[in-house]
Tab-separated table of N, CA and C in Angstrom:
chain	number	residue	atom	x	y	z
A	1	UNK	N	44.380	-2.173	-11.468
A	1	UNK	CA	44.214	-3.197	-10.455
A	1	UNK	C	43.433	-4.410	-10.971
A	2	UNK	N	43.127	-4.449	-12.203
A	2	UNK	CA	42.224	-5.332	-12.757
A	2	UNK	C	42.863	-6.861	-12.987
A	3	UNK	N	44.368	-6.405	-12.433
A	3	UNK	CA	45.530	-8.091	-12.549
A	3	UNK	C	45.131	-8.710	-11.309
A	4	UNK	N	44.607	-8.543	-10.531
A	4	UNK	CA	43.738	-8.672	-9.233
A	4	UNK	C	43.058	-9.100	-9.238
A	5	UNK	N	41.965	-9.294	-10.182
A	5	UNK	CA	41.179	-9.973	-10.360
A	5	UNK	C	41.011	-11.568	-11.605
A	6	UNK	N	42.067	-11.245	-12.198
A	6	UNK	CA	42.125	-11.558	-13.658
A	6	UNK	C	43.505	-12.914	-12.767
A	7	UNK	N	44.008	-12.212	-11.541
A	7	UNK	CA	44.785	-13.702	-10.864
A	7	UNK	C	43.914	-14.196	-9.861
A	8	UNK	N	42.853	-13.886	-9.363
A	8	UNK	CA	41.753	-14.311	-8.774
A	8	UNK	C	40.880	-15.475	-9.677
A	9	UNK	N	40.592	-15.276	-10.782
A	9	UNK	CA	39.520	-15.969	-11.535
A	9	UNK	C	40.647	-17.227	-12.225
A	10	UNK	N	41.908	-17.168	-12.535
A	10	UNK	CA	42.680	-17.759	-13.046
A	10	UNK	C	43.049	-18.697	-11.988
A	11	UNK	N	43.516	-18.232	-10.577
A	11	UNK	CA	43.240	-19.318	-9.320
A	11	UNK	C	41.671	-20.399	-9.273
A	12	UNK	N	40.705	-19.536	-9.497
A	12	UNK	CA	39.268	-19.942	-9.369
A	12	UNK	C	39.588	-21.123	-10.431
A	13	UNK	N	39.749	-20.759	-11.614
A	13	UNK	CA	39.592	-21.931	-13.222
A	13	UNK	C	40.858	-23.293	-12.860
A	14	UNK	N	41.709	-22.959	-12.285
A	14	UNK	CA	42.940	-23.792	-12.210
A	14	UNK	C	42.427	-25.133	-11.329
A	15	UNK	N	41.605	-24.424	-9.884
A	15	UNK	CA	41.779	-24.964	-9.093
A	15	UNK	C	40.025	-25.819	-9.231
A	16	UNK	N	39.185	-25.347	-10.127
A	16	UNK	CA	38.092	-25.436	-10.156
A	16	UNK	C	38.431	-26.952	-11.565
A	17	UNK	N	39.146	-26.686	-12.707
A	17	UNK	CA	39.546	-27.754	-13.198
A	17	UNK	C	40.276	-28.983	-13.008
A	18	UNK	N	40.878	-28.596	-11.503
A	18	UNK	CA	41.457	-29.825	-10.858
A	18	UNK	C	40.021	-30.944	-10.386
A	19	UNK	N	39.872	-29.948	-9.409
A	19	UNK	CA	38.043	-30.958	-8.701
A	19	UNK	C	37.542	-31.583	-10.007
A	20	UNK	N	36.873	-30.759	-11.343
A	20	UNK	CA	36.879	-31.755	-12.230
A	20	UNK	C	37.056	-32.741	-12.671
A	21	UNK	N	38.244	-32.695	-12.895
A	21	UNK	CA	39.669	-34.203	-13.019
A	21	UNK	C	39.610	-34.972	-12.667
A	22	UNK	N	40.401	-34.467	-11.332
A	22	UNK	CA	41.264	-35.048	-10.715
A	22	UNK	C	40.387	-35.606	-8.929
A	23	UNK	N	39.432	-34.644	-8.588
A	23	UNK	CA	38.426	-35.063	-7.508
A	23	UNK	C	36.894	-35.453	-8.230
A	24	UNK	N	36.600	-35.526	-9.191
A	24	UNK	CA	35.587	-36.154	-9.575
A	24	UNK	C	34.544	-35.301	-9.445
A	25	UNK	N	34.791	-33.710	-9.147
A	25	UNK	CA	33.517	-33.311	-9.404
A	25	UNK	C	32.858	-33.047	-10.441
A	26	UNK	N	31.070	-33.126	-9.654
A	26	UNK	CA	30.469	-33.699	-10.585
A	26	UNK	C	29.636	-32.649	-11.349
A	27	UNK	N	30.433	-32.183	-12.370
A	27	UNK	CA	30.175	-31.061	-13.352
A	27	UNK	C	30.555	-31.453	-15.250
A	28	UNK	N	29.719	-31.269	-15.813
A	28	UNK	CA	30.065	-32.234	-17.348
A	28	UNK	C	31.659	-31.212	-17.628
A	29	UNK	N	32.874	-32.566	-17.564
A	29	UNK	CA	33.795	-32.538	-18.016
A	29	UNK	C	34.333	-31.041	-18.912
A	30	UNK	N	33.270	-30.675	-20.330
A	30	UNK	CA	33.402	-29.623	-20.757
A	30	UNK	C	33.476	-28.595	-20.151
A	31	UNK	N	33.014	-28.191	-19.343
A	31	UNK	CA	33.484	-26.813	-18.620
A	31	UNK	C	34.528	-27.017	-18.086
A	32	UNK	N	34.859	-28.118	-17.689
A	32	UNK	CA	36.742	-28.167	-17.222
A	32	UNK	C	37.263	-27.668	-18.541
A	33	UNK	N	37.098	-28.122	-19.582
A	33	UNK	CA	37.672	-27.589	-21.476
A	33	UNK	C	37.298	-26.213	-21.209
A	34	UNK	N	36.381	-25.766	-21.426
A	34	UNK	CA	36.171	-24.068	-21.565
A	34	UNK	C	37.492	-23.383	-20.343
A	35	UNK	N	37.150	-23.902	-18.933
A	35	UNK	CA	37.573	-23.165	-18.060
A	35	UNK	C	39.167	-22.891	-18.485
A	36	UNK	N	39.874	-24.439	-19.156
A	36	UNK	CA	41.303	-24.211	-18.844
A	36	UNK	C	41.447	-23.571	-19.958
A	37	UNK	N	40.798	-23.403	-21.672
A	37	UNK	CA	41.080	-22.176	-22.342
A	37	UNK	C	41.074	-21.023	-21.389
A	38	UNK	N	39.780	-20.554	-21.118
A	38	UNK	CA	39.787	-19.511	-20.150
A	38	UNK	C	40.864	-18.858	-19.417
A	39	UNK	N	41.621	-19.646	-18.255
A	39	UNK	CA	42.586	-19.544	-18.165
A	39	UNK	C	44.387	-19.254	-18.594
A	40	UNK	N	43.979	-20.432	-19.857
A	40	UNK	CA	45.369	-19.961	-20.304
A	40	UNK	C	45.258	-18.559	-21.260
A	41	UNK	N	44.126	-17.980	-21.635
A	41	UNK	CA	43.893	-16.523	-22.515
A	41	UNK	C	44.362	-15.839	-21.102
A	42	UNK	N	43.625	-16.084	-19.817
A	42	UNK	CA	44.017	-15.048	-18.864
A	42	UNK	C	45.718	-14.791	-18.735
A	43	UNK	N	45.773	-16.434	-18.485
A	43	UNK	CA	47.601	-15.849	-18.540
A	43	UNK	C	48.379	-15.486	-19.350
A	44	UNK	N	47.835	-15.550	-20.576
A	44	UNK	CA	48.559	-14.554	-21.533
A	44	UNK	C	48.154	-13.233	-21.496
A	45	UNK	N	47.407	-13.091	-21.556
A	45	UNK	CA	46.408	-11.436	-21.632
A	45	UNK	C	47.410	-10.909	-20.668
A	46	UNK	N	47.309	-11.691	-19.139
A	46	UNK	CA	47.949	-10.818	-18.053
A	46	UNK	C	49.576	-10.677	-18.251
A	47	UNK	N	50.188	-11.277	-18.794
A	47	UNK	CA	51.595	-11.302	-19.195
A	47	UNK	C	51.786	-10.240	-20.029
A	48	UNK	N	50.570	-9.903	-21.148
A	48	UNK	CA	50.934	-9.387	-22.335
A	48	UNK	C	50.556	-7.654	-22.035
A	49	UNK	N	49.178	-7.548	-20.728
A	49	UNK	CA	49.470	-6.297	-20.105
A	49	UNK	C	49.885	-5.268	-19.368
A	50	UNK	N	50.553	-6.809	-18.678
A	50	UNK	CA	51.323	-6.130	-16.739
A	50	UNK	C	53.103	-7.514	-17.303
A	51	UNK	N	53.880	-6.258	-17.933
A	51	UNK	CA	54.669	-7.018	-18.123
A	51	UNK	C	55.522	-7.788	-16.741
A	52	UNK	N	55.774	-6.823	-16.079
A	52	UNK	CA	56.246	-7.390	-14.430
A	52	UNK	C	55.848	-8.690	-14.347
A	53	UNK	N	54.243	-9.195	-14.667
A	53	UNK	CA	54.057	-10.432	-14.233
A	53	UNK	C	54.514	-11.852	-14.929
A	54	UNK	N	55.281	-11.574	-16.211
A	54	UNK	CA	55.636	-12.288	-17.483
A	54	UNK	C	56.339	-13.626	-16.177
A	55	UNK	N	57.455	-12.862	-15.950
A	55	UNK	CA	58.623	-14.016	-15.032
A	55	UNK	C	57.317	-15.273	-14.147
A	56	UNK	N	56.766	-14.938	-13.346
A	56	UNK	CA	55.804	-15.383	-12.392
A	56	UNK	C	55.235	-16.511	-13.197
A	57	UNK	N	54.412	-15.954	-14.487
A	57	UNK	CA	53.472	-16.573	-14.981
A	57	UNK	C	54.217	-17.529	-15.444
A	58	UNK	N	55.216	-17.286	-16.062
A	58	UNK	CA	55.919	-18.332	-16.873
A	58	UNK	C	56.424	-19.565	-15.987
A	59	UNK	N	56.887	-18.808	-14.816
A	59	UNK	CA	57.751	-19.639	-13.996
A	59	UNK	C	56.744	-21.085	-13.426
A	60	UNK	N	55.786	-20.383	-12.838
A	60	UNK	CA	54.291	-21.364	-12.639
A	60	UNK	C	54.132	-22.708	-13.984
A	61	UNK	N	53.891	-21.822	-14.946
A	61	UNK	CA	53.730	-22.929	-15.832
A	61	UNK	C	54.676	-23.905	-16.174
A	62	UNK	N	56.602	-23.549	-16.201
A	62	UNK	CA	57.125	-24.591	-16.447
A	62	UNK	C	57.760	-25.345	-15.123
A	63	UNK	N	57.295	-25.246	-13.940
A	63	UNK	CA	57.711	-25.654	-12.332
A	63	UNK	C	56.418	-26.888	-12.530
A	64	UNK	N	55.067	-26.621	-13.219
A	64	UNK	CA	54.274	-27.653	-13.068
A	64	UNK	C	54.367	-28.947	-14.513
A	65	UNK	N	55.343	-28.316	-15.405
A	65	UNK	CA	55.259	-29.029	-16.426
A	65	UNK	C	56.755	-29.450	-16.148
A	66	UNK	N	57.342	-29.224	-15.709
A	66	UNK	CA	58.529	-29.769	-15.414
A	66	UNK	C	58.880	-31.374	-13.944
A	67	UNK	N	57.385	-30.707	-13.372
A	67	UNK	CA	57.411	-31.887	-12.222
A	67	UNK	C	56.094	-32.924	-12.662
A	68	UNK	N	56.038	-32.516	-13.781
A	68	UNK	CA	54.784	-33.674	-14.010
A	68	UNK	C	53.567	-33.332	-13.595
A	69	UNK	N	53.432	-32.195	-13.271
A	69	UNK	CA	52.144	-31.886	-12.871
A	69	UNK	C	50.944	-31.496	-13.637
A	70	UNK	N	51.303	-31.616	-14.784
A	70	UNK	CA	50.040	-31.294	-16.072
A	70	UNK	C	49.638	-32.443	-16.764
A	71	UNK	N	48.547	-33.671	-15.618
A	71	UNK	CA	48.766	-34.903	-15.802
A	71	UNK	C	47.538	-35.349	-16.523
A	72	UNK	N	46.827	-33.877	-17.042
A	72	UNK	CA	45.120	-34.018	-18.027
A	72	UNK	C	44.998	-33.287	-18.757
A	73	UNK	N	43.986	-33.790	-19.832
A	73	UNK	CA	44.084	-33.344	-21.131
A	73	UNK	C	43.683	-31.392	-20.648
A	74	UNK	N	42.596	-30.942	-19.699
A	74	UNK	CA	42.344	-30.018	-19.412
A	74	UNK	C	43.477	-28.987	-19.057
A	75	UNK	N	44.299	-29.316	-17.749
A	75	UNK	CA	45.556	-28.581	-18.277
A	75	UNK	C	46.672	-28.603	-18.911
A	76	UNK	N	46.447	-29.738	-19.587
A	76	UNK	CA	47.252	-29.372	-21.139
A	76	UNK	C	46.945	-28.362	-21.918
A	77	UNK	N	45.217	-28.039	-22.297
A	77	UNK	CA	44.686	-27.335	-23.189
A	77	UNK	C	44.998	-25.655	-22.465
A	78	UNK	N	44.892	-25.572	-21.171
A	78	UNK	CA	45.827	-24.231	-20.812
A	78	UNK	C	46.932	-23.909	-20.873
A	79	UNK	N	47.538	-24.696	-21.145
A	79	UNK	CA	48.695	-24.557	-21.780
A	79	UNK	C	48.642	-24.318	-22.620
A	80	UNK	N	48.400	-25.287	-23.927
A	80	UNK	CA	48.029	-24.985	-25.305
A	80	UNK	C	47.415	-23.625	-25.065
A	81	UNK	N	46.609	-23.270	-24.597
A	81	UNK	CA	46.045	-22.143	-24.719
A	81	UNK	C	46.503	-20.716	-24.526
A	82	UNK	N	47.331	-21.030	-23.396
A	82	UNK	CA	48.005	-19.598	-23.083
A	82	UNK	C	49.010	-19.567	-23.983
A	83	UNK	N	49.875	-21.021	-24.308
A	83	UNK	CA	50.798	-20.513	-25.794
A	83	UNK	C	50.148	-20.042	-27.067
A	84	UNK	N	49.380	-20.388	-27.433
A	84	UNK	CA	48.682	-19.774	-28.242
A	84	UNK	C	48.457	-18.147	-28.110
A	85	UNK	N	47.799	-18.070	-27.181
A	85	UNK	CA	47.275	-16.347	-27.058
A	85	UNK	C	49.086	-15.669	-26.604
A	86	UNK	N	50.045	-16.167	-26.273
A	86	UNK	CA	51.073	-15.241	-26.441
A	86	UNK	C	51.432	-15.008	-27.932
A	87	UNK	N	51.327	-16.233	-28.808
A	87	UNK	CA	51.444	-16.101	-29.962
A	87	UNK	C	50.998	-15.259	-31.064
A	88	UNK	N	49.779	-14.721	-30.157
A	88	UNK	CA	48.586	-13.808	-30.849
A	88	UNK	C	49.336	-12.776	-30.213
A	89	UNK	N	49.497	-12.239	-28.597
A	89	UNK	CA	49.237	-11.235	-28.242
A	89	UNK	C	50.815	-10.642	-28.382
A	90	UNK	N	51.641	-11.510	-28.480
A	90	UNK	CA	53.029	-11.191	-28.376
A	90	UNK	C	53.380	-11.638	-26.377
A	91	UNK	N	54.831	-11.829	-26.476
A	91	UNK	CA	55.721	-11.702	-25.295
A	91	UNK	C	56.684	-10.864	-25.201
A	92	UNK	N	55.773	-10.517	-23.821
A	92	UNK	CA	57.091	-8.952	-23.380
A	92	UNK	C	58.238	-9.117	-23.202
A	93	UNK	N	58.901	-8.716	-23.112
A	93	UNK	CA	60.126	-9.047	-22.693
A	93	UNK	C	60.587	-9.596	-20.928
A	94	UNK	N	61.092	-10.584	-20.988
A	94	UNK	CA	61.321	-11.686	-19.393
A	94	UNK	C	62.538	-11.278	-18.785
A	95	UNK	N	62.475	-10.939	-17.472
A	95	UNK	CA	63.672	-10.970	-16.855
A	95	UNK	C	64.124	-12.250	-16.410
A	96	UNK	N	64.744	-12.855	-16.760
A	96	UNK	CA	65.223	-14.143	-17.014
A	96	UNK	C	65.993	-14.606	-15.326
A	97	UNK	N	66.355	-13.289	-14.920
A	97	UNK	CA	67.145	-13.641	-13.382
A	97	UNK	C	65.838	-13.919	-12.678
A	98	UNK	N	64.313	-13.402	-12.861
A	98	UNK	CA	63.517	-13.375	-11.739
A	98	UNK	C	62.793	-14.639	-12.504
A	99	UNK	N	62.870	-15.418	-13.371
A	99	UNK	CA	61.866	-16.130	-14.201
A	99	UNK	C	63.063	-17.496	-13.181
A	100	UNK	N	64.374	-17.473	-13.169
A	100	UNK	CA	65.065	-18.496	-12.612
A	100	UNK	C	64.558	-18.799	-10.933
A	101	UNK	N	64.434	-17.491	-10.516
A	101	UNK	CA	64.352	-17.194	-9.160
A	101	UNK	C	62.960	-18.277	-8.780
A	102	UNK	N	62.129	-17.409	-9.607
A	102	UNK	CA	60.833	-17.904	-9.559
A	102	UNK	C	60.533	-19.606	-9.821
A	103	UNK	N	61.508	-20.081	-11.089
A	103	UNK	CA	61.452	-21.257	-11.172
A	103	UNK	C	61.268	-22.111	-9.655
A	104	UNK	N	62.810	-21.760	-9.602
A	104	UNK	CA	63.738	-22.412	-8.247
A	104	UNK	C	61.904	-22.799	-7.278
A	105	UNK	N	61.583	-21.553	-6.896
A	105	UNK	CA	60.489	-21.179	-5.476
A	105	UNK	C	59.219	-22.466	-6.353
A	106	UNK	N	59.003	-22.590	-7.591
A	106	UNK	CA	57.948	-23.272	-8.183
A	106	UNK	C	58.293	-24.750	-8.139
A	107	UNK	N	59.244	-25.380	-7.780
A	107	UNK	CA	60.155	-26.325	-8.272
A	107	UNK	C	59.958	-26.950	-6.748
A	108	UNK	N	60.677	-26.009	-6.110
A	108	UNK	CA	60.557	-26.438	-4.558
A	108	UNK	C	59.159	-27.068	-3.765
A	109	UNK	N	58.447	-25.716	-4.279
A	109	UNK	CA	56.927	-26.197	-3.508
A	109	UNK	C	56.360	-27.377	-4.427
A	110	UNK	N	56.613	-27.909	-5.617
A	110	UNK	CA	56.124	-29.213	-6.152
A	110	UNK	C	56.810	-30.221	-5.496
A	111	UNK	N	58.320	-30.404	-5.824
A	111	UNK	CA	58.749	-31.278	-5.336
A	111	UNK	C	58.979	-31.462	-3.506
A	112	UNK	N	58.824	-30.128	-2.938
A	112	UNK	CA	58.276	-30.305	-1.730
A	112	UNK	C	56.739	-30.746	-1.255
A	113	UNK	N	56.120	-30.575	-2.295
A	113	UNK	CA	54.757	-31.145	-1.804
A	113	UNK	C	54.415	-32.475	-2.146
A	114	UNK	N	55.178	-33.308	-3.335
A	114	UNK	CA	55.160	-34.356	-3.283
A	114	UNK	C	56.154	-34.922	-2.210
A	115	UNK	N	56.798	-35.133	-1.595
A	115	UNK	CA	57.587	-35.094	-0.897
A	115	UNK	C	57.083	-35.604	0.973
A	116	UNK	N	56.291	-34.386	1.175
A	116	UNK	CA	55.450	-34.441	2.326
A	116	UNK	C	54.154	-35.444	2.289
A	117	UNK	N	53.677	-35.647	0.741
A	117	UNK	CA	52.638	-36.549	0.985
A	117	UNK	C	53.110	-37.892	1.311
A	118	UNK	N	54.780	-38.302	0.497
A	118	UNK	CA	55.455	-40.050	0.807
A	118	UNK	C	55.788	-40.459	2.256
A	119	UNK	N	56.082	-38.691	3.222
A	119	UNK	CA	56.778	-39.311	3.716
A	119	UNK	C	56.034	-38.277	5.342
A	120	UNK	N	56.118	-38.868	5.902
A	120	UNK	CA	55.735	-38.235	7.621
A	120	UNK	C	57.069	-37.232	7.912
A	121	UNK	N	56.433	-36.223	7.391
A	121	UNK	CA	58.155	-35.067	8.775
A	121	UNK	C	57.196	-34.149	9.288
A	122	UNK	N	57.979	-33.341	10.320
A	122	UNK	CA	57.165	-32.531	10.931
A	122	UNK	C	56.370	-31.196	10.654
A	123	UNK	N	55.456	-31.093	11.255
A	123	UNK	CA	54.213	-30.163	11.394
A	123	UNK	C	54.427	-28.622	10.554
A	124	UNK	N	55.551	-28.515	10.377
A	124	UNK	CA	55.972	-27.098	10.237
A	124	UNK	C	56.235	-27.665	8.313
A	125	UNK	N	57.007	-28.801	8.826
A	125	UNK	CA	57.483	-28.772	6.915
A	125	UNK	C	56.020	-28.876	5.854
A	126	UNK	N	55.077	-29.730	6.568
A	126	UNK	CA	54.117	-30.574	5.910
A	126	UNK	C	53.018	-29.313	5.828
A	127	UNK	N	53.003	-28.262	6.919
A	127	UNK	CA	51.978	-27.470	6.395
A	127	UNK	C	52.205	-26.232	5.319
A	128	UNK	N	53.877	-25.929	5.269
A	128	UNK	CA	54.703	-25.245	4.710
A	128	UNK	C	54.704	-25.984	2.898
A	129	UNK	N	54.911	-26.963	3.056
A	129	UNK	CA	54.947	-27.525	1.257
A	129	UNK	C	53.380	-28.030	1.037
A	130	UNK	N	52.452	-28.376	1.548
A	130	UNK	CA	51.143	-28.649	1.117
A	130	UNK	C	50.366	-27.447	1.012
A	131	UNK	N	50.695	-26.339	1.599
A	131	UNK	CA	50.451	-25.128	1.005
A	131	UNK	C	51.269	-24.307	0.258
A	132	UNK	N	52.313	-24.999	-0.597
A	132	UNK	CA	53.369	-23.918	-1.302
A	132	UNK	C	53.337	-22.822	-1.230
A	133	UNK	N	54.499	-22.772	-0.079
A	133	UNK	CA	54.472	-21.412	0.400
A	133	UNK	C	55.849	-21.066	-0.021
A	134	UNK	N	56.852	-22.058	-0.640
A	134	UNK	CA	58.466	-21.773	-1.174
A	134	UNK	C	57.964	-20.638	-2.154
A	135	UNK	N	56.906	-20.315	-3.421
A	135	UNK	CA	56.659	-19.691	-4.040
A	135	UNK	C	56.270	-18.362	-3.347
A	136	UNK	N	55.478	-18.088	-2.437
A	136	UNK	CA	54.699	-17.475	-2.314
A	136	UNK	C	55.578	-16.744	-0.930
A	137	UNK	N	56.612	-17.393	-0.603
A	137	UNK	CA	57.689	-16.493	0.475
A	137	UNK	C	59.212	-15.922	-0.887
A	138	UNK	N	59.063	-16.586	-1.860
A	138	UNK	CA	59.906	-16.279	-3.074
A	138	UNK	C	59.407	-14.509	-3.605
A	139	UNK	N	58.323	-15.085	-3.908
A	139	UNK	CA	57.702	-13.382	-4.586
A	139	UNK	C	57.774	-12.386	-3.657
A	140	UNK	N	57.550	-12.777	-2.259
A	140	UNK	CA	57.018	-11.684	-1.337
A	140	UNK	C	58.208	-10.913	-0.841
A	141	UNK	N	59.585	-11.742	-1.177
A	141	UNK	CA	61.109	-11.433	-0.774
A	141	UNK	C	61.526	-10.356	-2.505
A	142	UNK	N	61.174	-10.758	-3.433
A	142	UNK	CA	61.582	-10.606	-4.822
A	142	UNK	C	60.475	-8.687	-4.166
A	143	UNK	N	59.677	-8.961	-4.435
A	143	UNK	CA	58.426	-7.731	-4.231
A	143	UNK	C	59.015	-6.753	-3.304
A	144	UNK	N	59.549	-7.089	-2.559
A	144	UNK	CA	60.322	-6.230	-1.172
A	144	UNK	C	61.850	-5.687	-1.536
A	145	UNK	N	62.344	-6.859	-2.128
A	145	UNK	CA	63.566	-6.144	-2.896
A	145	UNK	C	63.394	-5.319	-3.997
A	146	UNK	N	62.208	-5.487	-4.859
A	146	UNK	CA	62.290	-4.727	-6.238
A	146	UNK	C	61.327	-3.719	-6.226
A	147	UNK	N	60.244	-3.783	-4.841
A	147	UNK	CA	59.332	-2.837	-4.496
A	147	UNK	C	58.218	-2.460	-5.472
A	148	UNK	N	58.317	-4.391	-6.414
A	148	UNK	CA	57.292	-4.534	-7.785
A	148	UNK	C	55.988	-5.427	-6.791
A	149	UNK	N	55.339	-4.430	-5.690
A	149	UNK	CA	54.479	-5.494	-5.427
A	149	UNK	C	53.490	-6.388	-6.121
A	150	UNK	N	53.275	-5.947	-7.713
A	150	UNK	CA	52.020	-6.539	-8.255
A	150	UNK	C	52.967	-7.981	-8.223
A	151	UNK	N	53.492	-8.175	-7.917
A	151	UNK	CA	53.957	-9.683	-7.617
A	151	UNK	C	53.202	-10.278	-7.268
A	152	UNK	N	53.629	-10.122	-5.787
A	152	UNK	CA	53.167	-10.627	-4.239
A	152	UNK	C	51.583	-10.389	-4.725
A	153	UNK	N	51.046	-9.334	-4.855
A	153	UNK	CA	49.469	-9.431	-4.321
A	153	UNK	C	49.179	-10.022	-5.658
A	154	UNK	N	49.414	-10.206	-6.885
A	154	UNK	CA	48.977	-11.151	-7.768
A	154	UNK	C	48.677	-12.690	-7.260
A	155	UNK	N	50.217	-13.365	-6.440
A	155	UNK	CA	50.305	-14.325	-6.162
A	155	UNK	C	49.434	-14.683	-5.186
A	156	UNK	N	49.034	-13.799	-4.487
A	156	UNK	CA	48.148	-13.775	-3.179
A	156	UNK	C	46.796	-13.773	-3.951
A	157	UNK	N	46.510	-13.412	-4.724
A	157	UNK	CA	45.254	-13.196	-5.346
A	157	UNK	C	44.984	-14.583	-5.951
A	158	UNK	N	46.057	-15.235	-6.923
A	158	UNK	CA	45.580	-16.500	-7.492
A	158	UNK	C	45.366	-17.333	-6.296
A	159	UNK	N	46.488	-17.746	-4.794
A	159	UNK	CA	46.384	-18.524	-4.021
A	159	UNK	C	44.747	-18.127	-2.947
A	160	UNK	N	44.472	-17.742	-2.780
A	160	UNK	CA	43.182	-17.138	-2.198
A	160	UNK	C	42.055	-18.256	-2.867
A	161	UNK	N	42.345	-17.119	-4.103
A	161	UNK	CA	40.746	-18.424	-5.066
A	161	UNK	C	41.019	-19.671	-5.174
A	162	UNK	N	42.483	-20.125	-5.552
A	162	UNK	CA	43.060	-21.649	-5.135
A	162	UNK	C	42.265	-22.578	-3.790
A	163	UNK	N	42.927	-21.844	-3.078
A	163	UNK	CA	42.144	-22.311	-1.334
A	163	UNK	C	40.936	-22.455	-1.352
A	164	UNK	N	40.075	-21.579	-1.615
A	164	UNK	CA	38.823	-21.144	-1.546
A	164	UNK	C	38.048	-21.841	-2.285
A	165	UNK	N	38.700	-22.322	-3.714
A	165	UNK	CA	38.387	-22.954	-4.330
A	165	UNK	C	38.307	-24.457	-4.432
A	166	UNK	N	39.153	-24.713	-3.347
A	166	UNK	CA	39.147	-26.100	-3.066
A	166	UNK	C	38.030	-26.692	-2.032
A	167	UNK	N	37.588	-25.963	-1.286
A	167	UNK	CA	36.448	-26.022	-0.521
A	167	UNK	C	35.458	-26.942	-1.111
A	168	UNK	N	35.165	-26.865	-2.378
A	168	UNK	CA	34.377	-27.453	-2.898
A	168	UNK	C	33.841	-28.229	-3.102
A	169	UNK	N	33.144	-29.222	-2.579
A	169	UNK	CA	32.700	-30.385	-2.498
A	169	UNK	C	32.066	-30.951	-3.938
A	170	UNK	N	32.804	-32.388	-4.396
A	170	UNK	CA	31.775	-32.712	-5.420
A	170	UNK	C	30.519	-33.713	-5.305
């Protein structure tokens, strides 16, 4: 159960290096550097021990690098970083149907959440894509069909510290 925690602290670093950035909190820059190594070792580590989670992890990372969303040097370096430590730790083998699936659900909630910030629609869409929930109703359908919950409660685990983590005032 320790992927539970290890997508808990990886939500915490993600969302804790954004405020850095991107909200100006006011913490010396370098620990945004440490945190997003940090992170990207977690997401390899966790790929490289709970293979189930390979599709997920991957899918996350190229849904945000694909919509432009890796717009600082900090999560660049998690990137860099987690490619690196697969490089070290090896990659399991990907189910490529659930890594598409997953894309699709990662793809949606970006370009649905930019989307809702240009434009006024209603109450249901705007709280639905500003909390990407296309991902997080993706896994929980994938988890129910394949009865692989470390999905779902992974995903639930990073989005938790995400939220929680945004609280944060700088």
């Amino acid at each position: 159960m320790i992927y539970i925690i290890f997508a808990f602290i990886i939500g915490f670093m993600a969302k804790f290096t954004d405020l850095i950035v991107d909200d100006g909190l006011n913490i010396n820059k370098y620990i945004g550097y440490s945190g997003s190594v940090v992170y990207g070792f977690l997401l390899a580590f966790l790929m490289y021990s709970y293979p189930a989670l390979t599709p997920l992890c991957l899918a996350v990372s190229i849904s945000v690098i694909m919509t432009g969303k890796i717009d600082a040097p900090t999560h660049s370096l998690a990137i860099a970083s987690m490619m690196f430590f697969i490089a070290f730790f090896g990659l399991p083998e990907v189910n490529y149907l659930l890594l598409i699936v997953f894309i699709a659900g990662g793809l949606a909630d970006e370009m649905g959440n930019d989307y809702t910030d240009k434009k006024k629609k209603n109450k249901f869409m705007r709280l639905f894509f500003q909390n990407r929930l296309s991902l997080e109703v993706t896994v929980f359908m994938i988890s129910l069909i394949t009865g692989e919950w470390i999905l779902w409660i992974s995903m639930a685990s990073f989005d938790i510290a995400y939220i929680i983590t945004g609280k944060i005032k700088g």
